[in-house]
Amino acid sequence: MNLNGKSNEYDVIIIGGGITGAGTARDCSLRGMRVLLLERFDFAAGATGRNHGLLHSGARYAVTDKESASECIKENMILRKIARHCVEENNGLFISLPEDDINFQSKFVESCHEAGIDAQIIDPAEARRMEPSVNPSLIGAVKVPDGSVDPFRLTLANIIDAKAHGAQIRVYHEVTALIKEQGRVIGVTAWDHKKKESTNYYAPLTINAGGIWGHNIAKMAGIEVGMYPAKGSLLIFGHRVNNVVLNRCRKPADADILVPGDTICLIGTTSSHVGFDEVDDMRVTSEEVDLLLREGEKLAPALATTRILRAYAGVRPLVAADNDPTGRNISRGIVLLDHETRDGVPGFATITGGKLMTYRLMAEKATDLACAKLGIDKPCTTMNEPLPGSRNEEPESTDKKHATSPIRRSTIGRHGDLAARISTDNEVDNSLVCECEDVSVGEVKYALKELDVHNMEDLRHRTRVGMGTCQGELCACRAAGLLSEAHNCAHQAKADLARFLNERWKGMYPVAWGEALREGEYTQWVYKGLCGMNKMEEK
């Protein structure tokens, strides 16, 4: 498949394994290109895996950014068709509280309609019936077609389809240099973090889809891309307080979205400018936790007595446009930079800005540019072609008993029609690794075999192991055992287990209370896991 028979030559190289890079790899491969995608960590390791998972109707931006709002609602409707197994059609409410300006509601609805968003004013009593957890003191409510989407499933579905159409995917491959010849970018040098070696890869076009890290990737070509690192922090709660997405009916501000997803709900986000030297180590501060809790309780008072599982933060890949200290006023619009026309550097382009919601459109624009440069005349089909997992109306199952079991329903929820590939043939495969999320041994084996799992964190993103209420206390050791068996390396599994539990510990309890809760218990968890790995190694 490769040019001149060489294994390191492609038509297009894509840097970044977030949703934009994954979507671009899919679109390029569907149009017949030889594609290489390089990601320095795992899929969705940046902003893609660190957002609120909102299936935006676009209503949030209708007043302040109509172009983005219009893009969001169009892509919202497309994702409901092509990525059903990644989406929950929850609907959303934009509520006005006594402290809010009720006059904003009419402007909000008018702006939604101008952007093509079906926004309906409803009576507060109807809103309370629709979502019992909502603040009962609300004075106004607008119903919109919001929902929730799992960014990990969505990214993986695009990767699976890209690979099915010939794309080569390399995770844990970090691009360390762009290769230039007579001013043209002709390839990249990538460091393999697993094999500890560098390799050169070549293509007539390299697409920078590195998100906020795209700033530094562009610098390798001597190009400045004015990125604005805007940090957003979020809190995850231990169960679903709400089943409808709750928003404040006002201009976008901190802590005004409460999103239900899978077994949890989360409140977000904050927005603050950070330096590029901080983007690799985002920490949630006690002040941010206090803010999220204080404002979140205004949406749903029950949050005041709901257990917090963990806190996390991501960095939005915004393109700087002004001196706004929060980044709230910077457009969430798509930015496609052809560096040949912009900077006189052929063979290089950057796709950035946008949102999780508009990833497919971003990929389409980037792929259109690639087609123009490579002389390919093939239309985009991603708006109509369902993703793997959403291709059948009813997932196939030859076992009626397991088709209706809670475990089977959970695997179908996570993998859609691909759940048919997960073994349910015996008692072992049907036994649970993770009780909180109904993750079976068969599902873990499937992920280890087919879904590019290299460590416990990868496994968590593929199956939700450790994402539930126990946060890995009960399931991490079992999962590590299966990982050790699959990779035939108990020593590596021991180190990975300790790392995994340490990360869960750091994110499990917000720092607002300023104390290391139950450190003794945490140490016992790790000790138990390591002992289990020692026994495995001895055998």
mmCIF file of C-alpha atoms in Angstrom, residues 76-258:
data_model
loop_
_atom_site.group_PDB
_atom_site.id
_atom_site.type_symbol
_atom_site.label_atom_id
_atom_site.label_comp_id
_atom_site.label_asym_id
_atom_site.label_seq_id
_atom_site.Cartn_x
_atom_site.Cartn_y
_atom_site.Cartn_z
ATOM 1 C CA ASN A 76 -25.470 17.243 16.590
ATOM 2 C CA MET A 77 -28.045 15.820 14.191
ATOM 3 C CA ILE A 78 -25.389 14.012 12.150
ATOM 4 C CA LEU A 79 -23.869 12.345 15.229
ATOM 5 C CA ARG A 80 -27.299 11.107 16.334
ATOM 6 C CA LYS A 81 -27.389 9.158 13.055
ATOM 7 C CA ILE A 82 -23.803 7.983 12.564
ATOM 8 C CA ALA A 83 -22.689 7.462 16.208
ATOM 9 C CA ARG A 84 -25.784 6.214 18.039
ATOM 10 C CA HIS A 85 -23.806 3.983 20.416
ATOM 11 C CA CYS A 86 -21.768 7.003 21.571
ATOM 12 C CA VAL A 87 -24.750 9.287 22.183
ATOM 13 C CA GLU A 88 -27.490 9.688 24.807
ATOM 14 C CA GLU A 89 -30.419 11.766 23.549
ATOM 15 C CA ASN A 90 -31.168 13.362 26.909
ATOM 16 C CA ASN A 91 -32.477 16.759 25.784
ATOM 17 C CA GLY A 92 -31.512 19.879 27.692
ATOM 18 C CA LEU A 93 -32.980 22.685 29.771
ATOM 19 C CA PHE A 94 -31.688 26.242 29.960
ATOM 20 C CA ILE A 95 -33.049 27.558 33.230
ATOM 21 C CA SER A 96 -33.367 31.071 34.611
ATOM 22 C CA LEU A 97 -32.984 31.535 38.356
ATOM 23 C CA PRO A 98 -34.206 34.519 40.417
ATOM 24 C CA GLU A 99 -30.730 36.065 40.210
ATOM 25 C CA ASP A 100 -30.743 35.835 36.381
ATOM 26 C CA ASP A 101 -32.179 38.383 33.956
ATOM 27 C CA ILE A 102 -35.391 36.767 32.671
ATOM 28 C CA ASN A 103 -35.373 39.181 29.727
ATOM 29 C CA PHE A 104 -32.325 37.321 28.373
ATOM 30 C CA GLN A 105 -34.588 34.328 27.699
ATOM 31 C CA SER A 106 -36.366 35.911 24.732
ATOM 32 C CA LYS A 107 -33.069 37.009 23.156
ATOM 33 C CA PHE A 108 -31.693 33.515 23.758
ATOM 34 C CA VAL A 109 -34.636 31.789 22.040
ATOM 35 C CA GLU A 110 -34.578 34.210 19.117
ATOM 36 C CA SER A 111 -30.838 33.591 18.620
ATOM 37 C CA CYS A 112 -31.374 29.812 18.779
ATOM 38 C CA HIS A 113 -34.019 29.971 16.069
ATOM 39 C CA GLU A 114 -31.730 32.095 13.873
ATOM 40 C CA ALA A 115 -29.062 29.388 14.198
ATOM 41 C CA GLY A 116 -31.533 26.617 13.337
ATOM 42 C CA ILE A 117 -31.895 25.300 16.899
ATOM 43 C CA ASP A 118 -35.298 24.104 18.100
ATOM 44 C CA ALA A 119 -35.626 26.038 21.377
ATOM 45 C CA GLN A 120 -39.002 26.009 23.149
ATOM 46 C CA ILE A 121 -39.984 28.069 26.174
ATOM 47 C CA ILE A 122 -41.767 25.845 28.690
ATOM 48 C CA ASP A 123 -43.453 26.488 32.010
ATOM 49 C CA PRO A 124 -41.183 26.101 35.094
ATOM 50 C CA ALA A 125 -43.629 23.515 36.462
ATOM 51 C CA GLU A 126 -43.193 21.442 33.295
ATOM 52 C CA ALA A 127 -39.408 21.766 33.633
ATOM 53 C CA ARG A 128 -39.619 20.404 37.192
ATOM 54 C CA ARG A 129 -41.654 17.427 35.951
ATOM 55 C CA MET A 130 -39.207 16.882 33.110
ATOM 56 C CA GLU A 131 -36.187 16.995 35.482
ATOM 57 C CA PRO A 132 -37.039 16.553 39.192
ATOM 58 C CA SER A 133 -33.502 17.438 40.296
ATOM 59 C CA VAL A 134 -33.660 20.960 38.866
ATOM 60 C CA ASN A 135 -33.578 23.906 41.255
ATOM 61 C CA PRO A 136 -37.262 24.342 42.224
ATOM 62 C CA SER A 137 -36.871 28.117 42.442
ATOM 63 C CA LEU A 138 -36.366 28.494 38.680
ATOM 64 C CA ILE A 139 -38.391 31.267 37.075
ATOM 65 C CA GLY A 140 -37.958 30.278 33.438
ATOM 66 C CA ALA A 141 -36.983 27.299 31.269
ATOM 67 C CA VAL A 142 -36.170 26.611 27.621
ATOM 68 C CA LYS A 143 -36.062 23.090 26.170
ATOM 69 C CA VAL A 144 -33.285 22.397 23.595
ATOM 70 C CA PRO A 145 -31.956 19.280 21.792
ATOM 71 C CA ASP A 146 -28.834 18.841 23.939
ATOM 72 C CA GLY A 147 -27.561 15.401 24.913
ATOM 73 C CA SER A 148 -24.399 13.649 26.034
ATOM 74 C CA VAL A 149 -21.670 11.899 24.082
ATOM 75 C CA ASP A 150 -18.815 9.634 25.177
ATOM 76 C CA PRO A 151 -15.639 11.157 23.671
ATOM 77 C CA PHE A 152 -13.582 7.993 24.185
ATOM 78 C CA ARG A 153 -16.077 5.782 22.323
ATOM 79 C CA LEU A 154 -16.447 8.366 19.584
ATOM 80 C CA THR A 155 -12.695 8.693 19.062
ATOM 81 C CA LEU A 156 -12.183 4.933 19.083
ATOM 82 C CA ALA A 157 -15.007 4.359 16.580
ATOM 83 C CA ASN A 158 -13.284 6.746 14.157
ATOM 84 C CA ILE A 159 -9.955 4.983 14.731
ATOM 85 C CA ILE A 160 -11.498 1.547 14.136
ATOM 86 C CA ASP A 161 -12.982 2.693 10.833
ATOM 87 C CA ALA A 162 -9.780 4.438 9.743
ATOM 88 C CA LYS A 163 -7.829 1.218 10.354
ATOM 89 C CA ALA A 164 -10.458 -0.809 8.496
ATOM 90 C CA HIS A 165 -9.789 1.398 5.465
ATOM 91 C CA GLY A 166 -6.020 0.965 5.608
ATOM 92 C CA ALA A 167 -4.838 3.722 7.936
ATOM 93 C CA GLN A 168 -1.773 2.992 10.038
ATOM 94 C CA ILE A 169 -2.146 4.079 13.660
ATOM 95 C CA ARG A 170 0.797 4.535 16.032
ATOM 96 C CA VAL A 171 0.061 5.409 19.651
ATOM 97 C CA TYR A 172 2.874 6.315 22.066
ATOM 98 C CA HIS A 173 4.754 7.786 19.096
ATOM 99 C CA GLU A 174 5.787 11.383 19.746
ATOM 100 C CA VAL A 175 6.702 13.649 16.839
ATOM 101 C CA THR A 176 10.025 15.251 17.751
ATOM 102 C CA ALA A 177 10.843 16.989 14.468
ATOM 103 C CA LEU A 178 9.425 17.945 11.089
ATOM 104 C CA ILE A 179 11.627 16.921 8.159
ATOM 105 C CA LYS A 180 12.108 19.757 5.666
ATOM 106 C CA GLU A 181 13.637 19.778 2.214
ATOM 107 C CA GLN A 182 14.113 23.064 0.353
ATOM 108 C CA GLY A 183 11.603 24.722 2.679
ATOM 109 C CA ARG A 184 8.934 22.022 2.213
ATOM 110 C CA VAL A 185 7.777 19.692 5.000
ATOM 111 C CA ILE A 186 8.252 16.178 3.611
ATOM 112 C CA GLY A 187 7.798 14.113 6.769
ATOM 113 C CA VAL A 188 8.318 13.746 10.493
ATOM 114 C CA THR A 189 10.631 12.107 13.000
ATOM 115 C CA ALA A 190 8.776 10.193 15.723
ATOM 116 C CA TRP A 191 10.030 8.733 18.998
ATOM 117 C CA ASP A 192 8.533 5.349 19.907
ATOM 118 C CA HIS A 193 8.061 5.491 23.691
ATOM 119 C CA LYS A 194 7.682 1.706 23.881
ATOM 120 C CA LYS A 195 10.663 0.614 21.789
ATOM 121 C CA LYS A 196 12.767 3.677 22.700
ATOM 122 C CA GLU A 197 13.741 4.397 19.112
ATOM 123 C CA SER A 198 13.224 7.096 16.471
ATOM 124 C CA THR A 199 11.866 6.580 12.966
ATOM 125 C CA ASN A 200 11.405 8.910 10.007
ATOM 126 C CA TYR A 201 8.090 8.862 8.126
ATOM 127 C CA TYR A 202 7.454 10.653 4.846
ATOM 128 C CA ALA A 203 4.422 12.152 3.098
ATOM 129 C CA PRO A 204 3.721 15.064 0.736
ATOM 130 C CA LEU A 205 1.357 16.496 3.367
ATOM 131 C CA THR A 206 1.525 16.579 7.171
ATOM 132 C CA ILE A 207 -1.571 17.718 9.073
ATOM 133 C CA ASN A 208 -1.096 19.158 12.545
ATOM 134 C CA ALA A 209 -4.107 18.112 14.667
ATOM 135 C CA GLY A 210 -2.278 18.397 17.975
ATOM 136 C CA GLY A 211 -4.813 20.569 19.798
ATOM 137 C CA ILE A 212 -3.185 22.958 22.224
ATOM 138 C CA TRP A 213 0.133 21.168 21.584
ATOM 139 C CA GLY A 214 -0.216 22.134 17.916
ATOM 140 C CA HIS A 215 1.420 25.425 18.914
ATOM 141 C CA ASN A 216 4.724 23.641 19.548
ATOM 142 C CA ILE A 217 4.350 21.341 16.521
ATOM 143 C CA ALA A 218 4.002 24.396 14.274
ATOM 144 C CA LYS A 219 7.141 25.876 15.850
ATOM 145 C CA MET A 220 9.086 22.883 14.501
ATOM 146 C CA ALA A 221 8.397 24.314 11.035
ATOM 147 C CA GLY A 222 9.282 27.831 12.148
ATOM 148 C CA ILE A 223 5.619 28.854 12.180
ATOM 149 C CA GLU A 224 3.664 30.742 14.837
ATOM 150 C CA VAL A 225 0.064 29.699 15.533
ATOM 151 C CA GLY A 226 -1.512 32.038 18.077
ATOM 152 C CA MET A 227 -3.006 29.485 20.422
ATOM 153 C CA TYR A 228 -4.739 30.565 23.625
ATOM 154 C CA PRO A 229 -4.503 27.888 26.360
ATOM 155 C CA ALA A 230 -7.804 28.104 28.260
ATOM 156 C CA LYS A 231 -7.992 25.715 31.200
ATOM 157 C CA GLY A 232 -11.327 24.183 32.154
ATOM 158 C CA SER A 233 -11.894 22.220 35.387
ATOM 159 C CA LEU A 234 -14.730 19.781 36.080
ATOM 160 C CA LEU A 235 -16.098 17.607 38.916
ATOM 161 C CA ILE A 236 -17.561 14.118 38.504
ATOM 162 C CA PHE A 237 -20.231 12.930 40.940
ATOM 163 C CA GLY A 238 -20.886 9.359 42.053
ATOM 164 C CA HIS A 239 -24.285 8.886 40.389
ATOM 165 C CA ARG A 240 -26.662 10.542 37.972
ATOM 166 C CA VAL A 241 -28.390 13.345 39.829
ATOM 167 C CA ASN A 242 -30.064 14.475 36.595
ATOM 168 C CA ASN A 243 -31.206 12.755 33.410
ATOM 169 C CA VAL A 244 -31.634 15.962 31.403
ATOM 170 C CA VAL A 245 -28.696 18.287 30.659
ATOM 171 C CA LEU A 246 -29.040 21.412 32.812
ATOM 172 C CA ASN A 247 -27.691 24.803 31.723
ATOM 173 C CA ARG A 248 -28.019 28.363 32.987
ATOM 174 C CA CYS A 249 -29.886 30.644 30.591
ATOM 175 C CA ARG A 250 -27.285 33.407 30.432
ATOM 176 C CA LYS A 251 -24.098 34.158 28.529
ATOM 177 C CA PRO A 252 -21.527 31.343 28.980
ATOM 178 C CA ALA A 253 -19.939 31.476 32.439
ATOM 179 C CA ASP A 254 -18.239 29.198 34.979
ATOM 180 C CA ALA A 255 -19.973 26.067 36.279
ATOM 181 C CA ASP A 256 -23.195 26.452 34.336
ATOM 182 C CA ILE A 257 -23.541 22.985 32.723
ATOM 183 C CA LEU A 258 -24.549 19.769 34.533
#
